[in-house]
Short mmCIF file of N, CA and C in Angstrom, two decimals:
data_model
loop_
_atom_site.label_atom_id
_atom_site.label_comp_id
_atom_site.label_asym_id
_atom_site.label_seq_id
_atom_site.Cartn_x
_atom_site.Cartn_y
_atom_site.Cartn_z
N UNK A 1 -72.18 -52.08 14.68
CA UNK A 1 -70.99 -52.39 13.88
C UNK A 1 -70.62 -51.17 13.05
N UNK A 2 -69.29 -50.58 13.33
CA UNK A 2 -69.02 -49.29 12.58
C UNK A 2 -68.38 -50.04 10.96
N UNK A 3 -68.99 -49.45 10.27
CA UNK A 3 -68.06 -48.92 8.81
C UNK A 3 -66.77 -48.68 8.07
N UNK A 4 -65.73 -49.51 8.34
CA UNK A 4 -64.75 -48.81 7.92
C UNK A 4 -64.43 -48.46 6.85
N UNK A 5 -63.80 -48.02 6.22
CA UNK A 5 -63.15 -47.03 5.13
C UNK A 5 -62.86 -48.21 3.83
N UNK A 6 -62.83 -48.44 3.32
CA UNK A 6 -61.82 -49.71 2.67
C UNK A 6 -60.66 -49.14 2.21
N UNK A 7 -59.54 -49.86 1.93
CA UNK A 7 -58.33 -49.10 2.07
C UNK A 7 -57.59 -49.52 0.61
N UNK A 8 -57.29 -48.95 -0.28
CA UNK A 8 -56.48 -49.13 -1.76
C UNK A 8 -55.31 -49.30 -1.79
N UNK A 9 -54.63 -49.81 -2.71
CA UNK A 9 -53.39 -50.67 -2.64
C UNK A 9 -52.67 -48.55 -3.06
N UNK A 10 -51.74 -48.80 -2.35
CA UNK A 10 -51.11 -47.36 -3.11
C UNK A 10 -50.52 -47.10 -4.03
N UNK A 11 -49.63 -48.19 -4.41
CA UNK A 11 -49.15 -48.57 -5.44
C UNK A 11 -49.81 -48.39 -6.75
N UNK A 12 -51.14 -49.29 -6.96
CA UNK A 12 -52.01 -49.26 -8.22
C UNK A 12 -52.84 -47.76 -8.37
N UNK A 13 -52.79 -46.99 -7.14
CA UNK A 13 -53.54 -45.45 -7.50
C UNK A 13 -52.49 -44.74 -7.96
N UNK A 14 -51.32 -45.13 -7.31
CA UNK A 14 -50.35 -44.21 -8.25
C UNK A 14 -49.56 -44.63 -9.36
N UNK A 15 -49.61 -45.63 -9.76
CA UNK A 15 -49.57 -46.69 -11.36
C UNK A 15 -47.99 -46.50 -10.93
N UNK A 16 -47.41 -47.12 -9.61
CA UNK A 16 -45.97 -47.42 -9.38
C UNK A 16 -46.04 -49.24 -9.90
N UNK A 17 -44.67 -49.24 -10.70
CA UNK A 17 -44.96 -50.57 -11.15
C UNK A 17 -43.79 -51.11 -10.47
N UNK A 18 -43.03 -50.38 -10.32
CA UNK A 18 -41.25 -51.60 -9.32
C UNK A 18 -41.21 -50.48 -7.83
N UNK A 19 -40.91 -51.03 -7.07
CA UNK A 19 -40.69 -50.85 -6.07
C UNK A 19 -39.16 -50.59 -5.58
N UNK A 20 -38.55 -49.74 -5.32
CA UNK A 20 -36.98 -49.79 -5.53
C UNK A 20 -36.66 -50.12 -3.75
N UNK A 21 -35.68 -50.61 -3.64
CA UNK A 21 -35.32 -51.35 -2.37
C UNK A 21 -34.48 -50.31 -1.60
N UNK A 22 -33.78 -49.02 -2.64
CA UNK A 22 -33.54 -47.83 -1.82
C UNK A 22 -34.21 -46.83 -1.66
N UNK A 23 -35.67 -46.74 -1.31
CA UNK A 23 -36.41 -45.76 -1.21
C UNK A 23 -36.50 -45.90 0.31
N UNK A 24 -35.71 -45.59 1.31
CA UNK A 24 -36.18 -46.34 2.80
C UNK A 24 -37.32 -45.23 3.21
N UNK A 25 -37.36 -44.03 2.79
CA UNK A 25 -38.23 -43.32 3.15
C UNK A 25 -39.86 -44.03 2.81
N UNK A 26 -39.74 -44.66 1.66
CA UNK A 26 -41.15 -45.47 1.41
C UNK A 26 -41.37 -46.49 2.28
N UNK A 27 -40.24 -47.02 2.11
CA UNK A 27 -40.25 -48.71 3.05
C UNK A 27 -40.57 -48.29 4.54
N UNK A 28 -40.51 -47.65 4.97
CA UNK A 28 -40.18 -47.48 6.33
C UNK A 28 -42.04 -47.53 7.00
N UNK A 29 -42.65 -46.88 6.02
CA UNK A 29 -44.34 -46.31 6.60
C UNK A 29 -44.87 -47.90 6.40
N UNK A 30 -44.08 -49.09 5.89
CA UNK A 30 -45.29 -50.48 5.55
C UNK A 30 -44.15 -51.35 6.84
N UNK A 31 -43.58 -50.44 8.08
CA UNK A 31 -42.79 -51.43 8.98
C UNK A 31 -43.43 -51.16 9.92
N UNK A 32 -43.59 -52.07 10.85
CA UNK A 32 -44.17 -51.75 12.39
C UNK A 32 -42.73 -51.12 12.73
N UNK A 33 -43.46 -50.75 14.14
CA UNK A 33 -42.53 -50.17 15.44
C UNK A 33 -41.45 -51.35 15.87
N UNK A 34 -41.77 -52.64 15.86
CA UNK A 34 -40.90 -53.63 16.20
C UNK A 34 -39.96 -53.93 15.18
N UNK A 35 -40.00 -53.72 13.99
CA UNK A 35 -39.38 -54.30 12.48
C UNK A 35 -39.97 -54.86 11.56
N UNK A 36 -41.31 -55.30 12.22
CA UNK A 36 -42.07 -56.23 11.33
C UNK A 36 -42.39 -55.67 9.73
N UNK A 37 -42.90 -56.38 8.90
CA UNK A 37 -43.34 -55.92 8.14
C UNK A 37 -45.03 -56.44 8.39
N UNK A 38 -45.50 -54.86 7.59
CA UNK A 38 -46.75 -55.10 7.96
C UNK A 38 -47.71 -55.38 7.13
N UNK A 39 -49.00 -56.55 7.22
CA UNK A 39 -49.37 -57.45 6.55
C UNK A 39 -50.68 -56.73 5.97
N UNK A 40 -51.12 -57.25 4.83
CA UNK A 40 -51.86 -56.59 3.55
C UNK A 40 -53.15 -56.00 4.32
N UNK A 41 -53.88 -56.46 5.09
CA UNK A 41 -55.12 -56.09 5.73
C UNK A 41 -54.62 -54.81 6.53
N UNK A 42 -53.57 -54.50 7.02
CA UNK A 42 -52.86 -53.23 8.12
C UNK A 42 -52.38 -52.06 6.58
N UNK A 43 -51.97 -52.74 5.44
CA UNK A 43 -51.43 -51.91 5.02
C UNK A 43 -52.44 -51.24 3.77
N UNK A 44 -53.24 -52.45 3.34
CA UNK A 44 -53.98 -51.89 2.07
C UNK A 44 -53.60 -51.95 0.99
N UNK A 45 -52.29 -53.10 0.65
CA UNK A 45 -51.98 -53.19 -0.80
C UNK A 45 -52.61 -54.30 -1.03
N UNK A 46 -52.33 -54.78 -2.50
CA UNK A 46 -52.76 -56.05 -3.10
C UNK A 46 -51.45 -56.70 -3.15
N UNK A 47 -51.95 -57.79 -3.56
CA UNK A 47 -51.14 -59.02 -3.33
C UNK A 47 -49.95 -58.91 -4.04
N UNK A 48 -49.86 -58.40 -5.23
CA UNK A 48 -49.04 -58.40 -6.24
C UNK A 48 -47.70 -57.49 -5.39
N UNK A 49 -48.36 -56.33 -5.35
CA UNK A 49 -47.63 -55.06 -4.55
C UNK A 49 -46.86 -55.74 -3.18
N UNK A 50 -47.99 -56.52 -2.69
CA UNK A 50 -47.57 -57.08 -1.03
C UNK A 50 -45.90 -57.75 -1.46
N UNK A 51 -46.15 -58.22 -2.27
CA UNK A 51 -45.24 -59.41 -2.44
C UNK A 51 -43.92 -58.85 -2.93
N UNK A 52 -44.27 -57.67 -3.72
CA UNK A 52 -43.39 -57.00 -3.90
C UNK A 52 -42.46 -55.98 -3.18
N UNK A 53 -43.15 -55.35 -2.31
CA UNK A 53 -42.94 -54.68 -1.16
C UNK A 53 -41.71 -55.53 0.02
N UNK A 54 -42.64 -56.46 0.08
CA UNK A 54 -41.66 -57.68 0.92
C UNK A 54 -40.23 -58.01 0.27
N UNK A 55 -40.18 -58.19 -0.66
CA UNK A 55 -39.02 -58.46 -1.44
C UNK A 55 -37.90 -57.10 -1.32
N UNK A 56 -38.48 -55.49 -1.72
CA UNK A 56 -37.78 -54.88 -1.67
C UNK A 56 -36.92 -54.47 0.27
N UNK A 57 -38.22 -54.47 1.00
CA UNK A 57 -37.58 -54.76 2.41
C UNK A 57 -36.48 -55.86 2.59
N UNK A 58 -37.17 -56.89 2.52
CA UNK A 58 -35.72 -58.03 2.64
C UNK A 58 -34.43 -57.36 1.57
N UNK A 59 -34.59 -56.80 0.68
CA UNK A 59 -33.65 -56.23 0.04
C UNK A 59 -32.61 -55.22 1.16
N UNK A 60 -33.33 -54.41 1.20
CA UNK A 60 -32.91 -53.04 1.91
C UNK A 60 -32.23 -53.28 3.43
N UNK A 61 -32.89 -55.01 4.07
CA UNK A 61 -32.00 -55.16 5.15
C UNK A 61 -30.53 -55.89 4.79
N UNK A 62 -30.82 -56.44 3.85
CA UNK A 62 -29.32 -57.09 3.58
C UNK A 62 -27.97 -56.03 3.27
N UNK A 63 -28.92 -55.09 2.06
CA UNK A 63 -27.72 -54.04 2.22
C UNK A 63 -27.66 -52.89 3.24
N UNK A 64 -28.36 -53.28 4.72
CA UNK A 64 -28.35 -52.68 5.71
C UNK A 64 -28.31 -51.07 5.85
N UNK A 65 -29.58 -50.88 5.00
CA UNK A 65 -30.50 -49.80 4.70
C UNK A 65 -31.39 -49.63 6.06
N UNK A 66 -32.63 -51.25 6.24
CA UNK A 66 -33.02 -51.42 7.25
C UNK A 66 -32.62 -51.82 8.14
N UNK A 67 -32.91 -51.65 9.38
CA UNK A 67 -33.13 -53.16 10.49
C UNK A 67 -33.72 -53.71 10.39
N UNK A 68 -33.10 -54.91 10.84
CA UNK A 68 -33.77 -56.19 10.80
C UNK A 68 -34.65 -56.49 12.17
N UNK A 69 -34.54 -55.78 13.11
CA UNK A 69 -35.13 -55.57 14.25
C UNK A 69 -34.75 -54.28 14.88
N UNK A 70 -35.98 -53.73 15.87
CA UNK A 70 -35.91 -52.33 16.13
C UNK A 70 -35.01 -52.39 16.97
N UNK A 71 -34.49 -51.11 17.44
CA UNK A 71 -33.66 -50.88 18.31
C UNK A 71 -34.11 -50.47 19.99
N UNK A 72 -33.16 -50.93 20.90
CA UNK A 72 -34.05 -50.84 22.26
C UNK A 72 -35.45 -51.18 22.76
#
């Protein structure tokens, strides 16, 4: 059984407290290849962050920043 790494919320190492919904350059690294958003064990945040994160994505697709699904 290998070892893995354990993985830190990024948010709390870098004492980010709001998450802005136009940063797509941020948003973009916590999306899968399909659109998904990707879930706390893949990404390494905490819950607080998770939840927050999610919120600013659903943000960013409404004002069609993101997709809402990938393309091709």
């Amino acid at each position: 059984m290998v070892k893995r790494k354990k993985k830190y919320c990024r948010f709390c190492v870098q004492k980010i407290k709001d998450i802005d919904y136009k940063d797509v350059e941020l948003l973009q690294n916590f999306i899968t290849d399909r659109g998904k958003i990707r879930t706390r064990n893949s990404s390494g945040n905490c819950a607080k962050h998770q939840r927050k994160l999610a919120r600013a994505i659903k943000n960013a697709r409404i004002m069609a920043l993101l997709p809402f699904v990938a393309e091709g």
